[in-house]
mmCIF file of C-alpha atoms in Angstrom:
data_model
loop_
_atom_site.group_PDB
_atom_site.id
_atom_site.type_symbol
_atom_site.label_atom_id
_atom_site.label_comp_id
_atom_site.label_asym_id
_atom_site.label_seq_id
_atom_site.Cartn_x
_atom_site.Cartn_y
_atom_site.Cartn_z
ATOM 1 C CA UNK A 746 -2.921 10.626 -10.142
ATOM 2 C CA UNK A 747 -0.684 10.309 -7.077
ATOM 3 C CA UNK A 748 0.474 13.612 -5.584
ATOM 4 C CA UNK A 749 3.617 12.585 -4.580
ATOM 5 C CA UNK A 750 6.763 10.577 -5.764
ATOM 6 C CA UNK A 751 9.712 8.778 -4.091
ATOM 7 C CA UNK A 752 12.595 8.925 -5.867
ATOM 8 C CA UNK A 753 12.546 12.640 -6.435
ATOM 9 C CA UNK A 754 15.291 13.766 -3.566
ATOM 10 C CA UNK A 755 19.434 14.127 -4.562
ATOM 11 C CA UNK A 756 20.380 10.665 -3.920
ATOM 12 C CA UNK A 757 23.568 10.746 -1.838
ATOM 13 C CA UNK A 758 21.460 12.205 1.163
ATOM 14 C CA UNK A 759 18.523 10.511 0.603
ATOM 15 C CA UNK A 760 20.472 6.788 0.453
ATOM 16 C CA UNK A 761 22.777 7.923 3.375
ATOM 17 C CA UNK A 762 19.222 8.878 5.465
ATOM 18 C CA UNK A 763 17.822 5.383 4.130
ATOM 19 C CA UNK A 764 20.952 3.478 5.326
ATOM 20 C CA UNK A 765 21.725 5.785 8.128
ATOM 21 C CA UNK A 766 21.003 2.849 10.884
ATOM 22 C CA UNK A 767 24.059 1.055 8.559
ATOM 23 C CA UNK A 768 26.168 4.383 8.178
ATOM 24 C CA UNK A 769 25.465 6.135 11.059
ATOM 25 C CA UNK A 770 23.421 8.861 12.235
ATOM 26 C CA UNK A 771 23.799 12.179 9.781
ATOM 27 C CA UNK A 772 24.935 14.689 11.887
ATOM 28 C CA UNK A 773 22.642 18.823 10.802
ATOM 29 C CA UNK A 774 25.602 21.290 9.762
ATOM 30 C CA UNK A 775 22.474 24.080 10.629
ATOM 31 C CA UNK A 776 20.129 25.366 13.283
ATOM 32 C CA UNK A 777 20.668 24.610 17.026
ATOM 33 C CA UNK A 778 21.355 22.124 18.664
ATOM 34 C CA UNK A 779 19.645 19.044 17.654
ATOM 35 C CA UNK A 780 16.831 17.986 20.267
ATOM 36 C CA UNK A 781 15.398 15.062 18.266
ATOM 37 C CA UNK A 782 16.250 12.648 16.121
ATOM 38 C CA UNK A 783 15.355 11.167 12.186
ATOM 39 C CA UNK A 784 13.499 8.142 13.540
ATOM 40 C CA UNK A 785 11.250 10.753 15.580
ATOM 41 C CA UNK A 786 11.186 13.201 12.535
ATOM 42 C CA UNK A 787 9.965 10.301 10.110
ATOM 43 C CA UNK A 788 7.283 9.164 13.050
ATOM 44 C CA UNK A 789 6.152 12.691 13.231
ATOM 45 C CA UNK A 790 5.360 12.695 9.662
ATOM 46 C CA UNK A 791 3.729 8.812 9.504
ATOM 47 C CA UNK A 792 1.615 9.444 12.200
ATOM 48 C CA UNK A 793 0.390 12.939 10.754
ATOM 49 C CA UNK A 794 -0.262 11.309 7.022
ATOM 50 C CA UNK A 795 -1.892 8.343 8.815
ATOM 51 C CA UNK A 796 -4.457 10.520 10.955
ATOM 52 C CA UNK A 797 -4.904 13.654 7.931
ATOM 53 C CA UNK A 798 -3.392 12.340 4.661
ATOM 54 C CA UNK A 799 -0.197 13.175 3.001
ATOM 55 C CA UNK A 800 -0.739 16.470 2.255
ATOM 56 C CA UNK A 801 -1.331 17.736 5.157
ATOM 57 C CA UNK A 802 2.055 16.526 5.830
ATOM 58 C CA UNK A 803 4.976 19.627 6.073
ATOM 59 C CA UNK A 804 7.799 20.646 7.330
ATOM 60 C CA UNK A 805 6.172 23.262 9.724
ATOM 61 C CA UNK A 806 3.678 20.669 11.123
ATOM 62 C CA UNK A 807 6.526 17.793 12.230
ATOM 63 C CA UNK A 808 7.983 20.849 13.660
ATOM 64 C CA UNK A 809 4.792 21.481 15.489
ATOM 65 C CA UNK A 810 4.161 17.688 16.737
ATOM 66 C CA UNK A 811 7.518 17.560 18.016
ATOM 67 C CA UNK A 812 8.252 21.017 20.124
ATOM 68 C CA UNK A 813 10.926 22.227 17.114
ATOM 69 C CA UNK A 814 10.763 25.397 15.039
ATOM 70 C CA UNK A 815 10.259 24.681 11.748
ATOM 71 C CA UNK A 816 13.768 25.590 10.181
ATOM 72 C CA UNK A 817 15.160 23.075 12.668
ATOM 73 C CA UNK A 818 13.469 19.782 10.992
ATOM 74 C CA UNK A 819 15.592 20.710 8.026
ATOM 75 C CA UNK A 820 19.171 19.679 10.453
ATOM 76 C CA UNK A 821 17.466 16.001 10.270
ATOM 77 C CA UNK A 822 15.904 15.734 6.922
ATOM 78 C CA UNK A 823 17.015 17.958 4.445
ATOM 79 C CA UNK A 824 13.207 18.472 1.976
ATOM 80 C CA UNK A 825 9.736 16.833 1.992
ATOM 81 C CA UNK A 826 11.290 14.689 -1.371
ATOM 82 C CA UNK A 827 13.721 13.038 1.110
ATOM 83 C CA UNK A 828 10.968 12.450 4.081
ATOM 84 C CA UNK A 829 8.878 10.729 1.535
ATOM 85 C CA UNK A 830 11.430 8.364 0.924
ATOM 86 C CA UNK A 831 11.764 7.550 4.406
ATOM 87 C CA UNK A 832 8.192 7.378 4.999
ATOM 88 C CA UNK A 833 7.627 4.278 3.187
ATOM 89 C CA UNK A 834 10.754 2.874 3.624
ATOM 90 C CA UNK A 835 9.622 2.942 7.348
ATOM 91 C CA UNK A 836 6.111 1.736 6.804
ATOM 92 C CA UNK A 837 7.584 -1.403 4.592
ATOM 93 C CA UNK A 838 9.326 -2.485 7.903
ATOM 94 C CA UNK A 839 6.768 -2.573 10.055
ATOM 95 C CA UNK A 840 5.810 -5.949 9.803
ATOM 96 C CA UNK A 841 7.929 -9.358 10.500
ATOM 97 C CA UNK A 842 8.458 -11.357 7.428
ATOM 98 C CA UNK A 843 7.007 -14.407 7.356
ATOM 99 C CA UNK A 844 8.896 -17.674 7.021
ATOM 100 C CA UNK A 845 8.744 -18.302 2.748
ATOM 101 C CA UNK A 846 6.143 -21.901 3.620
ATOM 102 C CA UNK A 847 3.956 -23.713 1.589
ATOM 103 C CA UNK A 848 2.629 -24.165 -1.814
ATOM 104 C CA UNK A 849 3.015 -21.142 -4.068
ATOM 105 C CA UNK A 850 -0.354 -20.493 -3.699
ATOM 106 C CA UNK A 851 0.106 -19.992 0.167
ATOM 107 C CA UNK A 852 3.125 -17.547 -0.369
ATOM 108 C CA UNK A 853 1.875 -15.312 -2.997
ATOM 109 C CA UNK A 854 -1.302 -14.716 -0.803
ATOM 110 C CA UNK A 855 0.558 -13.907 1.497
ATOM 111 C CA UNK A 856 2.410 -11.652 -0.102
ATOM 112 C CA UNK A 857 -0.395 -9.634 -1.166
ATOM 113 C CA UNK A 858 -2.029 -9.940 2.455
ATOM 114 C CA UNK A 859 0.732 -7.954 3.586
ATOM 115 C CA UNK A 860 0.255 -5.846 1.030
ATOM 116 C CA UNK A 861 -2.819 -5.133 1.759
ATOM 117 C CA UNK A 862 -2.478 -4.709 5.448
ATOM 118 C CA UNK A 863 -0.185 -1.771 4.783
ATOM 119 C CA UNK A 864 -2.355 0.170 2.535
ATOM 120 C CA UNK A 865 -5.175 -0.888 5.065
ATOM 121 C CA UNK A 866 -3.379 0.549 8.048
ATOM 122 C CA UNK A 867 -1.554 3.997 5.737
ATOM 123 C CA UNK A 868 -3.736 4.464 2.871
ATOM 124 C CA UNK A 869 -1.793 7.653 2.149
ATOM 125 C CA UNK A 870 0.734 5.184 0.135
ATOM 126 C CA UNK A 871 -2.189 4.607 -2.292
ATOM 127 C CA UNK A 872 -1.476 8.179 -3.293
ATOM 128 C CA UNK A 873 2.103 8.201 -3.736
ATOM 129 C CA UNK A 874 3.897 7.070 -7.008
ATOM 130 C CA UNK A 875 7.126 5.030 -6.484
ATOM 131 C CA UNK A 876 7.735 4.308 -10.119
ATOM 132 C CA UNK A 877 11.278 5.428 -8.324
ATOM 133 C CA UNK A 878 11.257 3.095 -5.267
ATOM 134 C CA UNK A 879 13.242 4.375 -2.289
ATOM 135 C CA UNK A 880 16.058 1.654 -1.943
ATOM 136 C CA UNK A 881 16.009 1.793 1.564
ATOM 137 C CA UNK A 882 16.903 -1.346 4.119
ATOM 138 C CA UNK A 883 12.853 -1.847 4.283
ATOM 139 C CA UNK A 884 11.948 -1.753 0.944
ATOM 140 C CA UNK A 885 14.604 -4.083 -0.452
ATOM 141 C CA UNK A 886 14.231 -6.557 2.164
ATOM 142 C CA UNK A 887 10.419 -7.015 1.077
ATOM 143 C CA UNK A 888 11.411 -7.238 -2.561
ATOM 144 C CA UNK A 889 13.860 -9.455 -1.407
ATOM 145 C CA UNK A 890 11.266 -11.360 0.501
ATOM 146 C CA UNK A 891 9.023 -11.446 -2.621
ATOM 147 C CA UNK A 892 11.301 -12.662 -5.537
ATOM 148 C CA UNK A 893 12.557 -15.595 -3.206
ATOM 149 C CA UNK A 894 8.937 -16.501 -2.872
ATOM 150 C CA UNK A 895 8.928 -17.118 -6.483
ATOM 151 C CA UNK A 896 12.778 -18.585 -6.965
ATOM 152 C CA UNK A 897 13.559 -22.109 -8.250
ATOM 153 C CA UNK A 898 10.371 -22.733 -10.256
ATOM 154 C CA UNK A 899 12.432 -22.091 -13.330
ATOM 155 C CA UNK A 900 11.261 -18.686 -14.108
ATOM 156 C CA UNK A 901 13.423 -16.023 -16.012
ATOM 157 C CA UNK A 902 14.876 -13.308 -13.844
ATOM 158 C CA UNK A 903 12.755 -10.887 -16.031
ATOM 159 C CA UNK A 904 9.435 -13.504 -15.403
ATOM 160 C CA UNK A 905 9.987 -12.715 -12.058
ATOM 161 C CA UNK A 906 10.163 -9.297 -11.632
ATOM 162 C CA UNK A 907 7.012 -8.953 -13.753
ATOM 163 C CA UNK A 908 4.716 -12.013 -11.647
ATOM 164 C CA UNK A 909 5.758 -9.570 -8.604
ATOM 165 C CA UNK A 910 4.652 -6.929 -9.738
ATOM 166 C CA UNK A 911 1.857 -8.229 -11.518
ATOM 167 C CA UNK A 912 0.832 -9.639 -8.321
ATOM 168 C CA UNK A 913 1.869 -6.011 -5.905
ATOM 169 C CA UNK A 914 0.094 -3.940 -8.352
ATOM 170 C CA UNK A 915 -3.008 -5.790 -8.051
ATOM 171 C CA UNK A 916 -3.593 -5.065 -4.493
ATOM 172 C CA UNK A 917 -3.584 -1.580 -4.862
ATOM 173 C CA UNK A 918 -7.562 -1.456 -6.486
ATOM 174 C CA UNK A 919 -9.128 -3.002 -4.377
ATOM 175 C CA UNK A 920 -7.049 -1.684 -1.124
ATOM 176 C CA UNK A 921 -8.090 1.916 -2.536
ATOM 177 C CA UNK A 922 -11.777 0.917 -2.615
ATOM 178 C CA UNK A 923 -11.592 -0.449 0.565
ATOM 179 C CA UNK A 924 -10.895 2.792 2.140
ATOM 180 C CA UNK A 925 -12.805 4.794 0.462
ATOM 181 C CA UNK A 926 -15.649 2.632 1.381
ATOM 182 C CA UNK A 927 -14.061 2.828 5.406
ATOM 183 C CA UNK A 928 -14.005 6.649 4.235
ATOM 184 C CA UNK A 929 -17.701 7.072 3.370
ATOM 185 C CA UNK A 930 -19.082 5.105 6.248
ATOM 186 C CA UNK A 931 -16.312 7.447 8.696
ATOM 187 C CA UNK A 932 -18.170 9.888 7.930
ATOM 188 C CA UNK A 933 -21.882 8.959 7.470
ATOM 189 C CA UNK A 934 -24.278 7.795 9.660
ATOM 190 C CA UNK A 935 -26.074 6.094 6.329
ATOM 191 C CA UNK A 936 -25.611 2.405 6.179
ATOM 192 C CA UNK A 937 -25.249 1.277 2.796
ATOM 193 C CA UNK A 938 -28.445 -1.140 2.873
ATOM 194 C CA UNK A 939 -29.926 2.243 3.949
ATOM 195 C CA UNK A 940 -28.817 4.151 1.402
ATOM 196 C CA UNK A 941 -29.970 1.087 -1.226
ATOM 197 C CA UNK A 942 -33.539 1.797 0.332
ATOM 198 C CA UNK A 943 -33.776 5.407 0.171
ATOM 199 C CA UNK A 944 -32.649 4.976 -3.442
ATOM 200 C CA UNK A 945 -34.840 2.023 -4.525
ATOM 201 C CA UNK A 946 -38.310 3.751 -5.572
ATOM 202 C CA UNK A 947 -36.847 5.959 -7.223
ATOM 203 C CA UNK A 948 -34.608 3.345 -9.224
ATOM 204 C CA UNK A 949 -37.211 1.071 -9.877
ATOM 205 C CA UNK A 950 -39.378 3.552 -11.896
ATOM 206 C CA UNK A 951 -36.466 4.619 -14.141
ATOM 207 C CA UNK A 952 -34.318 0.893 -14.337
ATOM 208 C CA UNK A 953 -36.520 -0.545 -16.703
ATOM 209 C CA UNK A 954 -36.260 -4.458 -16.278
ATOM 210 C CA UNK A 955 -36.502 -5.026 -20.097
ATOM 211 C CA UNK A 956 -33.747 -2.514 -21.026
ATOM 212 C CA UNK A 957 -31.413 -3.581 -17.889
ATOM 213 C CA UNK A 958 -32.291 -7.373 -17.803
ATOM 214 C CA UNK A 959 -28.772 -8.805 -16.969
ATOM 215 C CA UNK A 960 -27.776 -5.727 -14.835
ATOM 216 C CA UNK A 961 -31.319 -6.127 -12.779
ATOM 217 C CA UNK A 962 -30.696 -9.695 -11.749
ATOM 218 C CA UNK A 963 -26.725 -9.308 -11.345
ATOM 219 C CA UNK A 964 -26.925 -6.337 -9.490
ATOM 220 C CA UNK A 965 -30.156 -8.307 -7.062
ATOM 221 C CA UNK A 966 -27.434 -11.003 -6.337
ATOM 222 C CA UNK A 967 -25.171 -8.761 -5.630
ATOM 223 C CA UNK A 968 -27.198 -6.433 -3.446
ATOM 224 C CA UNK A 969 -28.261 -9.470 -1.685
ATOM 225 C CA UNK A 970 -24.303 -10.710 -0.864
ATOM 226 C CA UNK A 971 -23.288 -7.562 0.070
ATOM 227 C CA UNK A 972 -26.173 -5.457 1.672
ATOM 228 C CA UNK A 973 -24.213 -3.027 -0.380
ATOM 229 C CA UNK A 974 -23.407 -2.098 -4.018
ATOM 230 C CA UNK A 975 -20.132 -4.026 -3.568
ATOM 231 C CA UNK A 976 -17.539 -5.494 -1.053
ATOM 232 C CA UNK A 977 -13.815 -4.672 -1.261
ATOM 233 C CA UNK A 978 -12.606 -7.010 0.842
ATOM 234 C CA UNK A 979 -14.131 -10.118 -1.133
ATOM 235 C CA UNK A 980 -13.316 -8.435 -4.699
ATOM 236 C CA UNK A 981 -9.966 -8.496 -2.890
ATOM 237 C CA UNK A 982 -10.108 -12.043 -2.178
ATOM 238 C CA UNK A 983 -11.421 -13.599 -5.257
ATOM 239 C CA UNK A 984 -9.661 -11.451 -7.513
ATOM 240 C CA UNK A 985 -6.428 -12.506 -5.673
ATOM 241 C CA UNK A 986 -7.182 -15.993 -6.812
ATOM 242 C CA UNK A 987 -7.616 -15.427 -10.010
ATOM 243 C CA UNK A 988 -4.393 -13.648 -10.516
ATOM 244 C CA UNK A 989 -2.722 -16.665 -8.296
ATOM 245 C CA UNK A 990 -4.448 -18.667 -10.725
ATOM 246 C CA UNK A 991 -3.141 -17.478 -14.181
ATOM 247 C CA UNK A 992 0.355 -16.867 -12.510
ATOM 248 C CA UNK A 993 0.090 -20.772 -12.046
ATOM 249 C CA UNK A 994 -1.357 -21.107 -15.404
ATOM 250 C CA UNK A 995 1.945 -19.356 -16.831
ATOM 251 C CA UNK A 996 4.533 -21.385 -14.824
ATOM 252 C CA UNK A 997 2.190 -24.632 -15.930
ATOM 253 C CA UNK A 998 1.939 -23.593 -20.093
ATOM 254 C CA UNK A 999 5.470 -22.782 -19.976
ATOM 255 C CA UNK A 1000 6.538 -26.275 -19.469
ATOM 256 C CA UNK A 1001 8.335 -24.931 -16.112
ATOM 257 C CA UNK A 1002 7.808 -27.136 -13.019
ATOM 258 C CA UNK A 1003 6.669 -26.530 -9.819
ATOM 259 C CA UNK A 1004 3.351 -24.086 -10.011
ATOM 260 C CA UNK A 1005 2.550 -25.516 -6.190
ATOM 261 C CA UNK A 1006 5.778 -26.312 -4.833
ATOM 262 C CA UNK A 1007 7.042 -25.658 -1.487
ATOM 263 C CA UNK A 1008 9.867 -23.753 -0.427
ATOM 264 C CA UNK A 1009 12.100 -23.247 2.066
ATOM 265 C CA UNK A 1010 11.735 -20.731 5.020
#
Protein backbone atom coordinates (compact mmCIF):
# COMPACT_ATOMS: atom_id res chain seq x y z
CA UNK A 1 0.00 0.00 0.00
CA UNK A 2 1.52 3.35 -0.99
CA UNK A 3 2.52 5.58 1.93
CA UNK A 4 1.75 8.62 0.47
CA UNK A 5 -1.00 10.45 -1.64
CA UNK A 6 -1.16 13.52 -3.94
CA UNK A 7 -4.11 15.18 -3.81
CA UNK A 8 -4.27 15.45 -0.06
CA UNK A 9 -3.05 19.37 0.35
CA UNK A 10 -5.93 22.54 0.46
CA UNK A 11 -6.12 23.12 -3.14
CA UNK A 12 -5.89 26.88 -3.68
CA UNK A 13 -2.13 26.72 -2.49
CA UNK A 14 -1.31 23.65 -3.79
CA UNK A 15 -2.71 24.68 -7.62
CA UNK A 16 -1.22 28.24 -7.16
CA UNK A 17 2.42 26.32 -6.19
CA UNK A 18 1.67 23.92 -9.29
CA UNK A 19 1.00 26.90 -11.65
CA UNK A 20 3.23 29.27 -9.87
CA UNK A 21 5.73 29.50 -13.10
CA UNK A 22 2.06 30.75 -14.82
CA UNK A 23 0.96 32.91 -11.69
CA UNK A 24 3.95 33.96 -10.33
CA UNK A 25 6.20 33.18 -7.62
CA UNK A 26 4.17 32.86 -4.03
CA UNK A 27 5.64 35.24 -1.98
CA UNK A 28 6.18 33.39 2.47
CA UNK A 29 4.02 35.84 4.77
CA UNK A 30 6.55 33.99 7.68
CA UNK A 31 10.11 33.44 8.78
CA UNK A 32 13.02 35.57 7.42
CA UNK A 33 13.89 36.56 4.67
CA UNK A 34 13.61 34.11 1.95
CA UNK A 35 17.17 32.77 0.79
CA UNK A 36 15.90 30.11 -1.65
CA UNK A 37 13.43 29.44 -3.79
CA UNK A 38 10.34 26.55 -4.57
CA UNK A 39 12.18 25.12 -7.57
CA UNK A 40 15.27 24.56 -5.09
CA UNK A 41 12.87 23.44 -2.22
CA UNK A 42 11.13 20.77 -4.59
CA UNK A 43 14.91 19.68 -5.89
CA UNK A 44 15.92 19.34 -2.34
CA UNK A 45 13.22 16.95 -1.73
CA UNK A 46 13.57 14.85 -5.37
CA UNK A 47 17.00 14.42 -4.94
CA UNK A 48 16.64 13.22 -1.17
CA UNK A 49 13.60 10.61 -2.15
CA UNK A 50 15.71 9.59 -5.18
CA UNK A 51 19.01 8.74 -3.11
CA UNK A 52 16.87 7.40 0.47
CA UNK A 53 13.19 6.94 -0.48
CA UNK A 54 10.24 9.04 0.28
CA UNK A 55 10.14 8.73 3.69
CA UNK A 56 13.05 9.81 4.55
CA UNK A 57 11.86 12.87 2.94
CA UNK A 58 10.88 15.99 5.67
CA UNK A 59 10.66 19.19 6.21
CA UNK A 60 13.75 19.34 8.59
CA UNK A 61 15.98 17.45 6.07
CA UNK A 62 15.29 19.99 2.80
CA UNK A 63 16.06 22.41 5.45
CA UNK A 64 19.27 20.63 6.10
CA UNK A 65 20.35 20.08 2.25
CA UNK A 66 19.79 23.58 1.60
CA UNK A 67 21.54 25.76 4.62
CA UNK A 68 17.71 26.82 6.00
CA UNK A 69 16.26 26.19 9.45
CA UNK A 70 13.60 24.07 9.29
CA UNK A 71 10.59 26.49 10.08
CA UNK A 72 11.84 28.49 7.10
CA UNK A 73 10.95 25.71 4.27
CA UNK A 74 7.42 26.27 5.42
CA UNK A 75 7.66 30.36 3.70
CA UNK A 76 8.04 28.22 0.27
CA UNK A 77 5.89 25.23 0.66
CA UNK A 78 3.38 25.35 3.11
CA UNK A 79 3.17 20.96 4.35
CA UNK A 80 4.76 17.72 3.07
CA UNK A 81 0.91 17.11 1.32
CA UNK A 82 1.72 20.14 -0.91
CA UNK A 83 5.60 19.09 -1.67
CA UNK A 84 4.28 15.79 -2.78
CA UNK A 85 2.30 17.34 -5.26
CA UNK A 86 5.08 19.16 -6.62
CA UNK A 87 7.34 16.33 -6.53
CA UNK A 88 5.79 14.49 -9.26
CA UNK A 89 4.51 17.18 -11.00
CA UNK A 90 8.30 17.99 -11.39
CA UNK A 91 9.46 14.51 -12.15
CA UNK A 92 6.56 14.23 -15.05
CA UNK A 93 8.47 17.15 -16.78
CA UNK A 94 11.59 15.95 -16.94
CA UNK A 95 11.57 14.47 -20.14
CA UNK A 96 10.84 16.10 -23.80
CA UNK A 97 7.75 14.78 -25.36
CA UNK A 98 8.15 13.01 -28.21
CA UNK A 99 6.66 13.97 -31.55
CA UNK A 100 2.98 11.69 -31.52
CA UNK A 101 4.72 9.30 -34.94
CA UNK A 102 3.90 6.15 -36.21
CA UNK A 103 1.57 3.31 -36.02
CA UNK A 104 -0.32 3.04 -32.74
CA UNK A 105 1.72 0.40 -31.83
CA UNK A 106 4.88 2.73 -31.96
CA UNK A 107 3.13 5.47 -29.77
CA UNK A 108 1.65 3.48 -27.06
CA UNK A 109 5.17 1.88 -26.49
CA UNK A 110 6.31 4.71 -26.22
CA UNK A 111 4.20 5.90 -23.94
CA UNK A 112 4.83 3.29 -21.52
CA UNK A 113 8.75 3.56 -22.21
CA UNK A 114 8.53 6.80 -20.69
CA UNK A 115 6.73 5.50 -18.19
CA UNK A 116 8.94 3.30 -17.30
CA UNK A 117 12.00 5.43 -17.47
CA UNK A 118 10.53 7.55 -14.70
CA UNK A 119 9.82 4.91 -12.24
CA UNK A 120 13.32 3.51 -13.39
CA UNK A 121 15.13 6.72 -12.59
CA UNK A 122 12.52 7.73 -9.03
CA UNK A 123 11.15 4.55 -7.93
CA UNK A 124 9.83 6.38 -4.87
CA UNK A 125 6.64 7.22 -7.24
CA UNK A 126 5.93 3.44 -7.17
CA UNK A 127 5.01 4.14 -3.57
CA UNK A 128 2.86 7.02 -3.83
CA UNK A 129 -0.95 6.83 -4.63
CA UNK A 130 -2.26 9.55 -7.02
CA UNK A 131 -5.77 8.23 -7.25
CA UNK A 132 -5.87 12.32 -6.75
CA UNK A 133 -3.41 13.40 -9.51
CA UNK A 134 -1.71 16.74 -8.88
CA UNK A 135 -3.03 18.91 -11.88
CA UNK A 136 0.04 20.57 -12.27
CA UNK A 137 1.55 22.07 -15.82
CA UNK A 138 3.65 18.57 -15.95
CA UNK A 139 1.22 16.20 -15.27
CA UNK A 140 -1.50 17.46 -17.61
CA UNK A 141 0.75 18.00 -20.40
CA UNK A 142 1.65 14.12 -20.32
CA UNK A 143 -2.01 13.20 -20.09
CA UNK A 144 -2.40 15.52 -22.68
CA UNK A 145 0.37 13.89 -24.59
CA UNK A 146 -1.23 10.45 -24.00
CA UNK A 147 -4.98 10.83 -24.98
CA UNK A 148 -3.83 12.57 -28.33
CA UNK A 149 -1.82 9.46 -28.92
CA UNK A 150 -5.00 7.62 -28.99
CA UNK A 151 -7.44 10.49 -30.73
CA UNK A 152 -9.23 10.00 -34.08
CA UNK A 153 -9.44 6.18 -34.09
CA UNK A 154 -13.07 6.60 -33.20
CA UNK A 155 -12.88 5.75 -29.62
CA UNK A 156 -15.37 7.12 -26.92
CA UNK A 157 -13.99 9.84 -24.71
CA UNK A 158 -14.63 7.35 -21.80
CA UNK A 159 -12.67 4.37 -24.15
CA UNK A 160 -9.98 6.57 -23.93
CA UNK A 161 -9.41 7.46 -20.64
CA UNK A 162 -9.66 3.78 -19.68
CA UNK A 163 -6.96 2.32 -22.79
CA UNK A 164 -4.64 5.06 -20.94
CA UNK A 165 -4.85 3.98 -18.06
CA UNK A 166 -5.12 0.51 -18.81
CA UNK A 167 -1.97 0.93 -20.57
CA UNK A 168 -0.08 3.55 -17.47
CA UNK A 169 -1.15 1.17 -14.89
CA UNK A 170 0.49 -1.66 -16.46
CA UNK A 171 3.92 -0.35 -16.22
CA UNK A 172 3.88 0.03 -12.74
CA UNK A 173 4.45 -4.16 -11.99
CA UNK A 174 6.92 -4.75 -13.67
CA UNK A 175 8.82 -1.19 -13.07
CA UNK A 176 8.41 -2.20 -9.21
CA UNK A 177 10.08 -5.58 -9.83
CA UNK A 178 12.63 -4.11 -11.66
CA UNK A 179 13.92 -2.25 -8.78
CA UNK A 180 13.58 -4.39 -6.37
CA UNK A 181 15.60 -6.74 -8.36
CA UNK A 182 18.31 -3.42 -8.93
CA UNK A 183 17.59 -3.33 -5.00
CA UNK A 184 18.70 -6.87 -4.10
CA UNK A 185 21.71 -7.00 -6.33
CA UNK A 186 22.65 -3.06 -4.66
CA UNK A 187 23.11 -4.65 -1.96
CA UNK A 188 24.47 -8.22 -2.45
CA UNK A 189 27.45 -9.43 -3.69
CA UNK A 190 25.32 -12.84 -4.69
CA UNK A 191 24.65 -13.09 -8.35
CA UNK A 192 21.45 -14.58 -8.98
CA UNK A 193 22.89 -17.68 -11.07
CA UNK A 194 24.84 -17.91 -7.76
CA UNK A 195 22.25 -17.87 -5.60
CA UNK A 196 20.29 -20.61 -8.11
CA UNK A 197 23.46 -22.84 -7.31
CA UNK A 198 23.73 -22.55 -3.71
CA UNK A 199 20.02 -23.37 -3.70
CA UNK A 200 19.92 -26.25 -6.23
CA UNK A 201 20.87 -29.47 -4.04
CA UNK A 202 18.90 -28.65 -1.76
CA UNK A 203 15.84 -28.09 -4.25
CA UNK A 204 16.38 -31.00 -6.14
CA UNK A 205 15.91 -33.45 -3.19
CA UNK A 206 12.61 -31.84 -2.08
CA UNK A 207 11.07 -30.67 -5.93
CA UNK A 208 9.99 -33.93 -6.77
CA UNK A 209 9.91 -34.11 -10.71
CA UNK A 210 6.67 -36.24 -10.68
CA UNK A 211 4.72 -33.91 -8.33
CA UNK A 212 6.19 -30.56 -10.08
CA UNK A 213 6.38 -31.87 -13.74
CA UNK A 214 5.25 -28.66 -15.61
CA UNK A 215 6.86 -26.29 -12.99
CA UNK A 216 10.35 -28.43 -13.36
CA UNK A 217 10.64 -27.96 -17.08
CA UNK A 218 9.06 -24.28 -17.14
CA UNK A 219 11.01 -23.10 -14.48
CA UNK A 220 14.55 -25.04 -16.47
CA UNK A 221 13.60 -22.76 -19.49
CA UNK A 222 13.28 -20.12 -17.61
CA UNK A 223 16.37 -20.46 -15.45
CA UNK A 224 18.17 -21.01 -18.60
CA UNK A 225 16.82 -17.40 -20.32
CA UNK A 226 17.39 -15.58 -17.46
CA UNK A 227 20.37 -16.97 -15.35
CA UNK A 228 17.83 -15.88 -12.84
CA UNK A 229 14.36 -16.77 -11.46
CA UNK A 230 12.97 -14.03 -13.74
CA UNK A 231 13.75 -10.82 -15.81
CA UNK A 232 11.79 -7.57 -15.33
CA UNK A 233 12.82 -5.89 -18.06
CA UNK A 234 11.61 -8.64 -20.68
CA UNK A 235 8.26 -9.38 -18.57
CA UNK A 236 8.17 -5.63 -19.22
CA UNK A 237 8.56 -5.97 -22.81
CA UNK A 238 6.41 -8.82 -23.75
CA UNK A 239 3.77 -8.04 -21.47
CA UNK A 240 3.68 -4.53 -23.09
CA UNK A 241 2.77 -6.28 -26.28
CA UNK A 242 0.27 -8.09 -25.20
CA UNK A 243 -1.62 -5.27 -23.69
CA UNK A 244 -0.77 -3.24 -27.15
CA UNK A 245 -2.19 -6.21 -28.59
CA UNK A 246 -5.73 -6.54 -27.03
CA UNK A 247 -5.96 -2.63 -27.02
CA UNK A 248 -5.75 -3.25 -30.90
CA UNK A 249 -7.97 -6.16 -30.59
CA UNK A 250 -10.69 -3.71 -28.97
CA UNK A 251 -10.40 -0.83 -31.52
CA UNK A 252 -10.47 -3.90 -34.32
CA UNK A 253 -13.86 -5.94 -32.65
CA UNK A 254 -15.44 -2.71 -32.21
CA UNK A 255 -15.82 -2.09 -35.83
CA UNK A 256 -13.69 1.28 -35.18
CA UNK A 257 -10.93 1.95 -37.76
CA UNK A 258 -7.55 2.60 -37.54
CA UNK A 259 -5.87 0.02 -34.78
CA UNK A 260 -2.29 0.93 -36.68
CA UNK A 261 -2.78 4.25 -37.98
CA UNK A 262 -0.45 7.04 -37.96
CA UNK A 263 -0.77 10.29 -36.52
CA UNK A 264 0.32 13.49 -36.61
CA UNK A 265 3.27 14.98 -34.54
Amino acid sequence: MAGESTGRGEPDRTLRLLWRAHLGEPTGSRGPKQRSSVDEVVNAAVQLADDEGIDAVSMRRIADRLGLKPMSVYTYVPGKAELIDLMVDQVAGERSLPPLEGTLRERLTRIARLQWNEFVQHPWLLSIDTSRPPLGPNVSDHWEWCLRAIDGLGLSDLDMDRVINLLLGYVGGPAGAYVDAERLHASSDETDLEWWERNAPLLDEIMDAARYPVSGRVGQAAGEAYQSASDPADAFEFGLARVIDGIEGYIAASGRPGATSTAAS
